[in-house]
mmCIF file of C-alpha atoms in Angstrom:
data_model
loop_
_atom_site.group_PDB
_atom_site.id
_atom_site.type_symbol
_atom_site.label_atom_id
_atom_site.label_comp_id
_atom_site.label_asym_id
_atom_site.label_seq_id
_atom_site.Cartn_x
_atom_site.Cartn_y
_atom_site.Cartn_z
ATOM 1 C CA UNK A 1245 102.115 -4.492 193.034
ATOM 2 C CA UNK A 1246 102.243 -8.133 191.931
ATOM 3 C CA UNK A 1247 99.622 -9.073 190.329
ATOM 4 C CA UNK A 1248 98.416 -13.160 190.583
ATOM 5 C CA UNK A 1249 96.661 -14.526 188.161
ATOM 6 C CA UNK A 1250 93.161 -15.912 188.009
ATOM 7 C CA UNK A 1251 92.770 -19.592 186.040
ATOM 8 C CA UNK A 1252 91.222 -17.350 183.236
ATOM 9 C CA UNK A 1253 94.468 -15.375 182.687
ATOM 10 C CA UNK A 1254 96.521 -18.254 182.802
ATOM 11 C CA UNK A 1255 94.582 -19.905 180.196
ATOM 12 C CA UNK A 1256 95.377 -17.376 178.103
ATOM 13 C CA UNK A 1257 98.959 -16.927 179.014
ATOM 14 C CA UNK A 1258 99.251 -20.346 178.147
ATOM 15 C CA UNK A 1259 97.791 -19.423 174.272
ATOM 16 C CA UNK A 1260 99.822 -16.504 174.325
ATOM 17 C CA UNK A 1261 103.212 -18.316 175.403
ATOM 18 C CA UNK A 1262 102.882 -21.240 172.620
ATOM 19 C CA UNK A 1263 102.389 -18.580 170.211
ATOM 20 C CA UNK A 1264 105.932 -17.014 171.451
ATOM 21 C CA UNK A 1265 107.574 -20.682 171.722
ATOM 22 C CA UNK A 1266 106.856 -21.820 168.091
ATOM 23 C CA UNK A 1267 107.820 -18.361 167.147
ATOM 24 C CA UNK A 1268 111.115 -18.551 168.963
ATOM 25 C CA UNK A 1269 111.649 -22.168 167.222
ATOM 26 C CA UNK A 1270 111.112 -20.842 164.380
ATOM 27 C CA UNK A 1271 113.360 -17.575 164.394
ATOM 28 C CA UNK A 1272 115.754 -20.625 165.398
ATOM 29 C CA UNK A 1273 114.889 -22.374 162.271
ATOM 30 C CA UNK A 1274 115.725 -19.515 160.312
ATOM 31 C CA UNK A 1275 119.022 -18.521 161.213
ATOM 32 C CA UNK A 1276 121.260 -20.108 159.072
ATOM 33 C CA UNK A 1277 123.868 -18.779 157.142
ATOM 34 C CA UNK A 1278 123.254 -15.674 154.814
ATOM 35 C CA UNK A 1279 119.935 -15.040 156.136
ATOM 36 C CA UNK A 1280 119.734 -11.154 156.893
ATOM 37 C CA UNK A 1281 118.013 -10.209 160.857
ATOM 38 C CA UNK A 1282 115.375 -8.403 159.130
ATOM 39 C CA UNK A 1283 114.255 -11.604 157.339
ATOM 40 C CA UNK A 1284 113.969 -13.140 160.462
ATOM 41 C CA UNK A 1285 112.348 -10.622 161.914
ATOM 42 C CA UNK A 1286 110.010 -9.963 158.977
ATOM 43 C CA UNK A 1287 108.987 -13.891 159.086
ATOM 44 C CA UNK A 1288 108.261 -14.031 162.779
ATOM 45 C CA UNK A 1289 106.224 -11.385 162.731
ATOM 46 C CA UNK A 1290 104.143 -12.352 159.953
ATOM 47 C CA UNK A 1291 104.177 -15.673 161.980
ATOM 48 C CA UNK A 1292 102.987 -14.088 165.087
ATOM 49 C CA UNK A 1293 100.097 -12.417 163.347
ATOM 50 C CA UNK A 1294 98.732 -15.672 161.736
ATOM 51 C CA UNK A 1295 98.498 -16.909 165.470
ATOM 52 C CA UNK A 1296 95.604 -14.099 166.131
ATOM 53 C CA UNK A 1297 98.434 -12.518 167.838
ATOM 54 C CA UNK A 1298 100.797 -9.255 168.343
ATOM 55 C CA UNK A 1299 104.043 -9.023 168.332
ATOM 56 C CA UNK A 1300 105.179 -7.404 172.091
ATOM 57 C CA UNK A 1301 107.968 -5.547 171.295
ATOM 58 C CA UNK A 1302 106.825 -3.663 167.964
ATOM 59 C CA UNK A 1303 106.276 -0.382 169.395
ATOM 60 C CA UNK A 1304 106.969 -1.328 172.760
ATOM 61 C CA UNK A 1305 109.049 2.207 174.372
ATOM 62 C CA UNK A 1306 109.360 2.818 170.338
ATOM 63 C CA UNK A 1307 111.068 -0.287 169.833
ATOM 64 C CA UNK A 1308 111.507 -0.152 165.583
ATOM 65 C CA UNK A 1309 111.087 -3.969 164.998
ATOM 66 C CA UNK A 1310 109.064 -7.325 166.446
ATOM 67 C CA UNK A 1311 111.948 -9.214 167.905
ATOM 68 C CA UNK A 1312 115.301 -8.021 169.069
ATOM 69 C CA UNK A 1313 118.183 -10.339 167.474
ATOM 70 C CA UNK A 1314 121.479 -10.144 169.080
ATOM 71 C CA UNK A 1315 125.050 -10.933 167.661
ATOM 72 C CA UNK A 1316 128.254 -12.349 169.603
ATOM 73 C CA UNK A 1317 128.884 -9.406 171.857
ATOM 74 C CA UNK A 1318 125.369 -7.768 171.638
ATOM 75 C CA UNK A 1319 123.452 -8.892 174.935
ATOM 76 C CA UNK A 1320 120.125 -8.063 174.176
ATOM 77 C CA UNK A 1321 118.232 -5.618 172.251
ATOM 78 C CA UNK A 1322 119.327 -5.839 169.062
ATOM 79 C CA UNK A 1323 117.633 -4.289 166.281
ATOM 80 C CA UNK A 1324 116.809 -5.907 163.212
ATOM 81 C CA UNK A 1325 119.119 -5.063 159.974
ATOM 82 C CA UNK A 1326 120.479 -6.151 156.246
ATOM 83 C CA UNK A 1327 123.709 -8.122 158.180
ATOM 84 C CA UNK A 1328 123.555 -11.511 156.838
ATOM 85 C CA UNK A 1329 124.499 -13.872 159.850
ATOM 86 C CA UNK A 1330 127.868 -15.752 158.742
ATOM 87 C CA UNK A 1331 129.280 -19.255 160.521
ATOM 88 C CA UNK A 1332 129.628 -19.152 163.973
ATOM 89 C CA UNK A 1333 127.910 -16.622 164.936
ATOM 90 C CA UNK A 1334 125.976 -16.669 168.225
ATOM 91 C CA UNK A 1335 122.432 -15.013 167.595
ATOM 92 C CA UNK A 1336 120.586 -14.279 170.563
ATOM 93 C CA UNK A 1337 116.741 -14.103 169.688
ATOM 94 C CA UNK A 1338 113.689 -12.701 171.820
ATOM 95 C CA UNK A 1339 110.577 -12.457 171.169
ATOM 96 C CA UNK A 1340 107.225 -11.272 172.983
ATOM 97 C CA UNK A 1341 103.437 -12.340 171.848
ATOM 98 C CA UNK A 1342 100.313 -10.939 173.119
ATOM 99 C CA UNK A 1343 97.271 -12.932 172.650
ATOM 100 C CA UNK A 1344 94.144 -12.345 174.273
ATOM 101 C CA UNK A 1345 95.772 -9.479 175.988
ATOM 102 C CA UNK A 1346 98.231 -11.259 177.867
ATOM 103 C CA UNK A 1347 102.046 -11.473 176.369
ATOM 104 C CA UNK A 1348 104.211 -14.421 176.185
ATOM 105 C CA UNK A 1349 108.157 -13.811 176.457
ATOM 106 C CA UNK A 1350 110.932 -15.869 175.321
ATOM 107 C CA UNK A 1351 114.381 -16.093 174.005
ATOM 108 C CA UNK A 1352 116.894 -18.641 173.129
ATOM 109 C CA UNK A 1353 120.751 -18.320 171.237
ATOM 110 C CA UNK A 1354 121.328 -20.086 168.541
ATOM 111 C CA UNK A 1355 124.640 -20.673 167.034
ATOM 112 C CA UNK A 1356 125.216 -20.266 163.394
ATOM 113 C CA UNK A 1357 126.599 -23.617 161.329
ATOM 114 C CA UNK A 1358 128.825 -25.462 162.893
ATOM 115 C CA UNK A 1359 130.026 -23.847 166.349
ATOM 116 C CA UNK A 1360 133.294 -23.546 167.970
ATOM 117 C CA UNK A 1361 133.269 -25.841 171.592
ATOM 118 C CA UNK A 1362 133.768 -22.178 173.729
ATOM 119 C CA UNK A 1363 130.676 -20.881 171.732
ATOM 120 C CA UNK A 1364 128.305 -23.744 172.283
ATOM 121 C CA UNK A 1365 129.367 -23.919 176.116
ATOM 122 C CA UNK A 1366 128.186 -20.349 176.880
ATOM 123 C CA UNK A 1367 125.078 -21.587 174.992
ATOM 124 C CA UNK A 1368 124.243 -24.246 176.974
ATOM 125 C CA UNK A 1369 125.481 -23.231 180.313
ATOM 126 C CA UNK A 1370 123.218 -19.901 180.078
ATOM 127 C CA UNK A 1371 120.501 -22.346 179.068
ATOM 128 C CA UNK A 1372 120.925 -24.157 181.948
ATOM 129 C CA UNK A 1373 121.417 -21.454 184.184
ATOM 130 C CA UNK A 1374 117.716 -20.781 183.552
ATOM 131 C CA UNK A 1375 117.056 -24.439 184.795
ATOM 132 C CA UNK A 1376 118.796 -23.766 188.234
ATOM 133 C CA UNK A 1377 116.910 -20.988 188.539
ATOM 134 C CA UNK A 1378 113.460 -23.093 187.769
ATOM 135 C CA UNK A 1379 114.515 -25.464 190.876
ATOM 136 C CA UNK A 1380 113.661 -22.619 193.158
ATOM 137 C CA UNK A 1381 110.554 -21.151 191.452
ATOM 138 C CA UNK A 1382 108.172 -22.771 193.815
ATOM 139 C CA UNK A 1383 105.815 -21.501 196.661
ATOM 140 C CA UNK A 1384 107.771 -20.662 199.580
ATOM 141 C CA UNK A 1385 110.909 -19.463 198.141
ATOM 142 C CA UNK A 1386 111.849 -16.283 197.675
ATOM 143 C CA UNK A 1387 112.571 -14.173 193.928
ATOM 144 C CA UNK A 1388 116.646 -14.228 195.423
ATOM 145 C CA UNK A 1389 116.398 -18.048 195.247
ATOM 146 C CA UNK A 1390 116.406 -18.415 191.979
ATOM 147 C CA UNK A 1391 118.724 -15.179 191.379
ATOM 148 C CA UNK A 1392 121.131 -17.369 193.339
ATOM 149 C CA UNK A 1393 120.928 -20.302 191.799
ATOM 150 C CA UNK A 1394 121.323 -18.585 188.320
ATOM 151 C CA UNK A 1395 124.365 -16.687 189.662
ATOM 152 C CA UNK A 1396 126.210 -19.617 190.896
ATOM 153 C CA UNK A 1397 125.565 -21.551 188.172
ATOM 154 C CA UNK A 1398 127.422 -19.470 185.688
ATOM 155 C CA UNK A 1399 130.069 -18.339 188.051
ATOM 156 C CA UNK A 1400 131.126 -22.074 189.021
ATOM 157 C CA UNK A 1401 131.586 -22.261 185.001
ATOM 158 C CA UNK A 1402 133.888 -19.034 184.788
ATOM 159 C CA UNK A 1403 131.270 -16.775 183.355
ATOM 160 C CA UNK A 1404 129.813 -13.240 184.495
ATOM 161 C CA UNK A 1405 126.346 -12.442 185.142
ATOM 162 C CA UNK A 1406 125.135 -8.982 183.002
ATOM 163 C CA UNK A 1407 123.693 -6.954 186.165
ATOM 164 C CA UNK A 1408 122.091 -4.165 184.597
ATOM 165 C CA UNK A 1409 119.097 -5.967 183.223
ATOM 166 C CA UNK A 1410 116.939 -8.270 184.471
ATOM 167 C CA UNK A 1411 113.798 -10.658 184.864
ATOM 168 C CA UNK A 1412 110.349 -9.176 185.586
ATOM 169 C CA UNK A 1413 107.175 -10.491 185.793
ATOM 170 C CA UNK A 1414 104.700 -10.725 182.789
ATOM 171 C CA UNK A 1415 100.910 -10.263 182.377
ATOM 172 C CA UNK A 1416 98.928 -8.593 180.589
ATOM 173 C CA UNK A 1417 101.935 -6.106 180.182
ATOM 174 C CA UNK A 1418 105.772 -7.235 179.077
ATOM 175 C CA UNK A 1419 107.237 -5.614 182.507
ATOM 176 C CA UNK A 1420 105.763 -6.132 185.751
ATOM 177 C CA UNK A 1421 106.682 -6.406 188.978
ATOM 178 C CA UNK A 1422 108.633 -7.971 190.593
ATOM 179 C CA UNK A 1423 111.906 -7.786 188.939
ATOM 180 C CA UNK A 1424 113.889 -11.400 188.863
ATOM 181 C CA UNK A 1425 117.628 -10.366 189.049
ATOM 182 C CA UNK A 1426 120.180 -13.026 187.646
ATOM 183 C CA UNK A 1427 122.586 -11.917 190.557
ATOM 184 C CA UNK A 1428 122.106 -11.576 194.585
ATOM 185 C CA UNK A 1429 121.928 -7.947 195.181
ATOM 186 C CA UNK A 1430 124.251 -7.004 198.097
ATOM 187 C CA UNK A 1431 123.554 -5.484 200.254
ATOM 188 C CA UNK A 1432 119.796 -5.152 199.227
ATOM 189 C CA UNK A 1433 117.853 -2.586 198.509
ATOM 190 C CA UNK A 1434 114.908 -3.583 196.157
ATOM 191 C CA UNK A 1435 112.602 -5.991 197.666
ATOM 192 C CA UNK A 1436 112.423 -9.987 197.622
ATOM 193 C CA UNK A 1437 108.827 -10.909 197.801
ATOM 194 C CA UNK A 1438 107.668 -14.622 198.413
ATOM 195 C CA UNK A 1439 106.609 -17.071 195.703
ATOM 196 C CA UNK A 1440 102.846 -17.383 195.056
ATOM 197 C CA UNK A 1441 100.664 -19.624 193.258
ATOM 198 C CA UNK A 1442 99.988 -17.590 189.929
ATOM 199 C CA UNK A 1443 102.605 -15.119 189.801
ATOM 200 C CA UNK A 1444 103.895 -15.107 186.596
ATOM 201 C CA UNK A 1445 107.648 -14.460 185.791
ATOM 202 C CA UNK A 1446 109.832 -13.857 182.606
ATOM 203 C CA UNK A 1447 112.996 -15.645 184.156
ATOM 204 C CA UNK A 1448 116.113 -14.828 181.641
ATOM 205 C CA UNK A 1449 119.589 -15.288 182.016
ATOM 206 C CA UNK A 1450 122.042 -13.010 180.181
ATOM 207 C CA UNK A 1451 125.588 -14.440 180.806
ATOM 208 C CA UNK A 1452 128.661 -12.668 179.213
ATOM 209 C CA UNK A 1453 132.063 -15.199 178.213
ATOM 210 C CA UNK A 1454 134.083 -12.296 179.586
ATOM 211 C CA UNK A 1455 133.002 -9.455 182.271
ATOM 212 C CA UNK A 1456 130.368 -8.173 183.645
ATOM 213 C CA UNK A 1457 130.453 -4.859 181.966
ATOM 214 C CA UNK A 1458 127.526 -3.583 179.512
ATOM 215 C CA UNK A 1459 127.496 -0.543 177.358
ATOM 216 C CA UNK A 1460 124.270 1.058 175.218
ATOM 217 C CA UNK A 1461 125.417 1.813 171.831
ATOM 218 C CA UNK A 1462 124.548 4.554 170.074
ATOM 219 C CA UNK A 1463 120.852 3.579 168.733
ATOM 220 C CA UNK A 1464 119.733 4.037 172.278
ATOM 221 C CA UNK A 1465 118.640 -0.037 172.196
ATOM 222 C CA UNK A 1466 121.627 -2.366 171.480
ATOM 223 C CA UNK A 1467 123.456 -3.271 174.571
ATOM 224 C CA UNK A 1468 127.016 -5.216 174.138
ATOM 225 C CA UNK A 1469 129.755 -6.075 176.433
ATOM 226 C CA UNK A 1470 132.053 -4.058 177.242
ATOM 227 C CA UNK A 1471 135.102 -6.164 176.600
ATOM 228 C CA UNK A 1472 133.752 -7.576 172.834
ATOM 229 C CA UNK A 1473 133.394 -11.086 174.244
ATOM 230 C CA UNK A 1474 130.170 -13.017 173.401
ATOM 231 C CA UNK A 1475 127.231 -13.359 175.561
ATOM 232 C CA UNK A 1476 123.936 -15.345 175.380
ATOM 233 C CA UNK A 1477 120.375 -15.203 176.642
ATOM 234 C CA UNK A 1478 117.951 -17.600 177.446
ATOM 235 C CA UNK A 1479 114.107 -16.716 179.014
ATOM 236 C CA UNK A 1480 110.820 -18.503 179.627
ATOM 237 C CA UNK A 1481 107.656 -17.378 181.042
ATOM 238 C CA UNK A 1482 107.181 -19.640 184.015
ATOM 239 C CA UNK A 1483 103.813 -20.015 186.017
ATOM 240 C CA UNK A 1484 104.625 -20.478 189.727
ATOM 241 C CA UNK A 1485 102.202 -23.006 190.888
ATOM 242 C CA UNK A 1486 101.400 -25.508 194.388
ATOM 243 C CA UNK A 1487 103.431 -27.766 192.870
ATOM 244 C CA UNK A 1488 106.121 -27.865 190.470
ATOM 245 C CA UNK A 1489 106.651 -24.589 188.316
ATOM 246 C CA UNK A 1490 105.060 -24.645 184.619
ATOM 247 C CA UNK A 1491 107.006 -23.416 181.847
ATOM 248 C CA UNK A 1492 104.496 -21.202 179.570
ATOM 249 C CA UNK A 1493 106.586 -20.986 177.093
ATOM 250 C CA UNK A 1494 108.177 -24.494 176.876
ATOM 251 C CA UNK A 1495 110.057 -25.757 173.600
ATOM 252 C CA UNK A 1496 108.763 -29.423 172.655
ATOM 253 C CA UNK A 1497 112.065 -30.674 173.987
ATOM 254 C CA UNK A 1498 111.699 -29.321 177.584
ATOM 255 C CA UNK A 1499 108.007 -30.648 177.420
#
């Protein structure tokens, strides 16, 4: 069941999703050359706690660490580790914080030094993706709207669309429903509920350079493309609202 939220809960999403937005600028911040995922990691957590908050993931299905970092052709998921990020890498960060016992979710990719011109186009296309997505998030449209709009997007720019994870909503847990797919399921079999004032939605775009194809290595968490070309993710918690959507977890930039 989708679950609306009162004003009171969205006040606090709102605490909780500037906690997870400075957070995610500064995991940005931070990777630079030489520094290691688990000093990242290690810093944003710390971070997250002197917010009076939680970090999501730590714990979350027995996820090891408090954000997952992802490198070049690791989608999402990644765990934390001693690899020191080197120039060009693509590092795809996400990050959950729960504050007043409601969770803000986010992630961004940041590129490493100075970027090749094929690297920093995924970046920004998947960014924007999430932006043609936003156009639809408004009463009256429907979840597929914006999985359309994300899909097109990134196909018209010769990219593929990961289809084995997706959006959700968010609340007072990370997941809930309804899932927000990046891709128009055909023929469809899940359903494609109506957008509300107060449903809350973790909208995320993971959008591989090459194929489609995923594949779960062997820690049971890290997911990476299937062909070893790079991907890149980009999520906001949006409010759906009478009006235009709100971004929960807006950057300063997309203020």
């Amino acid at each position: 069941m989708i679950k609306v939220k009162t004003e009171q809960e969205v006040l606090l999403m709102r605490q909780a999703g500037k906690v997870a937005a400075a957070a995610r600028r500064l995991a940005g911040e931070m990777a630079t050359v030489g520094a290691t995922t688990q000093s990242i990691d290690k810093r944003v957590h710390d971070f997250i706690l002197s917010q009076g908050a939680e970090p999501s993931f730590l714990g979350y299905n027995e996820y090891p660490a408090s954000i997952c970092i992802s490198i070049n052709e690791q989608v999402i998921h990644g765990i934390p580790s001693s690899r020191k990020l080197v120039p060009g890498d693509l590092v795809s960060i996400d990050i959950g914080a729960t504050k007043g016992g409601f969770v803000g979710d986010c992630a961004a990719t940041f590129v490493v030094g100075e970027g090749s011109p094929k690297a920093m186009r995924l970046v920004e296309v998947t960014k924007q993706c999430f932006f043609e997505g936003l156009k639809f998030a408004k009463v009256g449209y429907r979840v597929s709207d914006i999985s359309r709009a994300i899909q097109k997007y990134a196909e018209k720019n010769g990219y593929s669309v990961v289809r084995e994870y997706v959006g959700h909503g968010v609340g007072s847990k990370v997941h809930e429903p309804p899932e927000v797919p990046n891709y128009v399921e055909r023929p469809r079999r899940k359903p494609d509920p109506r957008l509300m004032p107060g449903m809350t939605l973790a909208v995320e775009p993971m959008i591989n350079a090459g194929g489609a194809a995923i594949r779960v290595l062997d820690d049971g968490w890290t997911v990476i493309t299937a062909d070893g070309e790079c991907s890149a993710h980009y999520e906001n918690t949006i409010l759906i609202t009478k009006g235009e959507p709100e971004i929960l977890t807006a950057d300063e930039e997309d203020s």
